């Protein structure tokens, strides 16, 4: 892939390899709360619509965004 390059000068600012553990934890928290709500009420309308309704935000993870390279050189744009 000697000719492979980025088309936009944006890079992630993280050292974390993955968001998978945080997403698993969030999904478990949501499934548990949905299970409890359904056991107590039996009403599906009381269930939160999204996983972020329980307080965890998408930008709370280890890989939380990207930044723009101000003066991109060719070395920074290689994959």
PDB file of C-alpha atoms in Angstrom:
ATOM      1  CA  UNK A   1       0.000   0.000   0.000  1.00  0.00           C
ATOM      2  CA  UNK A   2       2.687   2.461  -0.885  1.00  0.00           C
ATOM      3  CA  UNK A   3       0.186   4.843  -2.476  1.00  0.00           C
ATOM      4  CA  UNK A   4      -2.367   4.687   0.293  1.00  0.00           C
ATOM      5  CA  UNK A   5      -2.905   8.076   1.909  1.00  0.00           C
ATOM      6  CA  UNK A   6      -5.429  10.019   3.939  1.00  0.00           C
ATOM      7  CA  UNK A   7      -7.744  12.278   2.014  1.00  0.00           C
ATOM      8  CA  UNK A   8      -8.569  14.508   4.980  1.00  0.00           C
ATOM      9  CA  UNK A   9      -6.037  15.812   7.538  1.00  0.00           C
ATOM     10  CA  UNK A  10      -7.792  14.420  10.622  1.00  0.00           C
ATOM     11  CA  UNK A  11      -6.249  12.007  13.116  1.00  0.00           C
ATOM     12  CA  UNK A  12      -7.539  10.460  16.318  1.00  0.00           C
ATOM     13  CA  UNK A  13      -6.012  11.615  19.595  1.00  0.00           C
ATOM     14  CA  UNK A  14      -5.859   8.507  21.688  1.00  0.00           C
ATOM     15  CA  UNK A  15      -3.607   5.694  22.782  1.00  0.00           C
ATOM     16  CA  UNK A  16      -6.441   3.267  23.469  1.00  0.00           C
ATOM     17  CA  UNK A  17      -6.658   0.295  21.127  1.00  0.00           C
ATOM     18  CA  UNK A  18     -10.459  -0.010  21.233  1.00  0.00           C
ATOM     19  CA  UNK A  19     -13.749   1.286  22.627  1.00  0.00           C
ATOM     20  CA  UNK A  20     -15.100  -2.250  22.898  1.00  0.00           C
ATOM     21  CA  UNK A  21     -14.889  -2.665  26.727  1.00  0.00           C
ATOM     22  CA  UNK A  22     -16.735   0.604  27.369  1.00  0.00           C
ATOM     23  CA  UNK A  23     -19.407  -0.235  24.800  1.00  0.00           C
ATOM     24  CA  UNK A  24     -19.886  -3.681  26.347  1.00  0.00           C
ATOM     25  CA  UNK A  25     -20.257  -2.135  29.784  1.00  0.00           C
ATOM     26  CA  UNK A  26     -22.782   0.417  28.500  1.00  0.00           C
ATOM     27  CA  UNK A  27     -24.796  -2.282  26.733  1.00  0.00           C
ATOM     28  CA  UNK A  28     -24.864  -4.429  29.876  1.00  0.00           C
ATOM     29  CA  UNK A  29     -26.014  -1.451  31.940  1.00  0.00           C
ATOM     30  CA  UNK A  30     -28.825  -0.693  29.498  1.00  0.00           C
ATOM     31  CA  UNK A  31     -29.942  -4.330  29.223  1.00  0.00           C
ATOM     32  CA  UNK A  32     -30.002  -4.616  33.018  1.00  0.00           C
ATOM     33  CA  UNK A  33     -32.066  -1.453  33.442  1.00  0.00           C
ATOM     34  CA  UNK A  34     -34.490  -2.501  30.683  1.00  0.00           C
ATOM     35  CA  UNK A  35     -34.877  -5.910  32.320  1.00  0.00           C
ATOM     36  CA  UNK A  36     -35.620  -4.285  35.684  1.00  0.00           C
ATOM     37  CA  UNK A  37     -38.104  -1.806  34.210  1.00  0.00           C
ATOM     38  CA  UNK A  38     -39.977  -4.549  32.357  1.00  0.00           C
ATOM     39  CA  UNK A  39     -40.046  -6.743  35.468  1.00  0.00           C
ATOM     40  CA  UNK A  40     -41.481  -3.918  37.588  1.00  0.00           C
ATOM     41  CA  UNK A  41     -43.942  -2.345  35.190  1.00  0.00           C
ATOM     42  CA  UNK A  42     -44.471  -4.705  32.265  1.00  0.00           C
ATOM     43  CA  UNK A  43     -44.788  -1.588  30.104  1.00  0.00           C
ATOM     44  CA  UNK A  44     -42.442  -1.210  27.142  1.00  0.00           C
ATOM     45  CA  UNK A  45     -43.102   2.540  26.893  1.00  0.00           C
ATOM     46  CA  UNK A  46     -41.096   3.189  30.081  1.00  0.00           C
ATOM     47  CA  UNK A  47     -37.920   1.743  28.545  1.00  0.00           C
ATOM     48  CA  UNK A  48     -35.241   4.296  27.546  1.00  0.00           C
ATOM     49  CA  UNK A  49     -34.967   4.772  23.798  1.00  0.00           C
ATOM     50  CA  UNK A  50     -31.180   4.910  23.527  1.00  0.00           C
ATOM     51  CA  UNK A  51     -28.256   3.628  25.531  1.00  0.00           C
ATOM     52  CA  UNK A  52     -27.149   7.205  26.174  1.00  0.00           C
ATOM     53  CA  UNK A  53     -30.376   7.936  28.050  1.00  0.00           C
ATOM     54  CA  UNK A  54     -28.877   6.252  31.125  1.00  0.00           C
ATOM     55  CA  UNK A  55     -26.144   8.866  31.548  1.00  0.00           C
ATOM     56  CA  UNK A  56     -23.238   7.475  29.524  1.00  0.00           C
ATOM     57  CA  UNK A  57     -22.271   9.738  26.686  1.00  0.00           C
ATOM     58  CA  UNK A  58     -20.641   8.730  23.424  1.00  0.00           C
ATOM     59  CA  UNK A  59     -17.656  11.000  24.124  1.00  0.00           C
ATOM     60  CA  UNK A  60     -16.882   9.507  27.548  1.00  0.00           C
ATOM     61  CA  UNK A  61     -14.821   6.705  26.063  1.00  0.00           C
ATOM     62  CA  UNK A  62     -11.097   6.369  25.647  1.00  0.00           C
ATOM     63  CA  UNK A  63     -11.254   7.025  21.914  1.00  0.00           C
ATOM     64  CA  UNK A  64     -13.269  10.178  22.104  1.00  0.00           C
ATOM     65  CA  UNK A  65     -12.617  12.133  18.967  1.00  0.00           C
ATOM     66  CA  UNK A  66     -10.389  13.453  16.274  1.00  0.00           C
ATOM     67  CA  UNK A  67      -8.355  16.546  15.670  1.00  0.00           C
ATOM     68  CA  UNK A  68      -7.345  18.378  12.547  1.00  0.00           C
ATOM     69  CA  UNK A  69      -3.663  18.573  11.636  1.00  0.00           C
ATOM     70  CA  UNK A  70      -2.920  22.265  11.233  1.00  0.00           C
ATOM     71  CA  UNK A  71      -0.077  21.987   8.718  1.00  0.00           C
ATOM     72  CA  UNK A  72      -0.188  18.477   7.257  1.00  0.00           C
ATOM     73  CA  UNK A  73       2.994  17.125   5.767  1.00  0.00           C
ATOM     74  CA  UNK A  74       3.077  14.050   3.578  1.00  0.00           C
ATOM     75  CA  UNK A  75       4.371  11.878   6.435  1.00  0.00           C
ATOM     76  CA  UNK A  76       1.257  12.612   8.527  1.00  0.00           C
ATOM     77  CA  UNK A  77      -1.082  11.821   5.648  1.00  0.00           C
ATOM     78  CA  UNK A  78       0.283   8.335   5.021  1.00  0.00           C
ATOM     79  CA  UNK A  79      -1.689   5.403   6.384  1.00  0.00           C
TER      80      UNK A  79
END
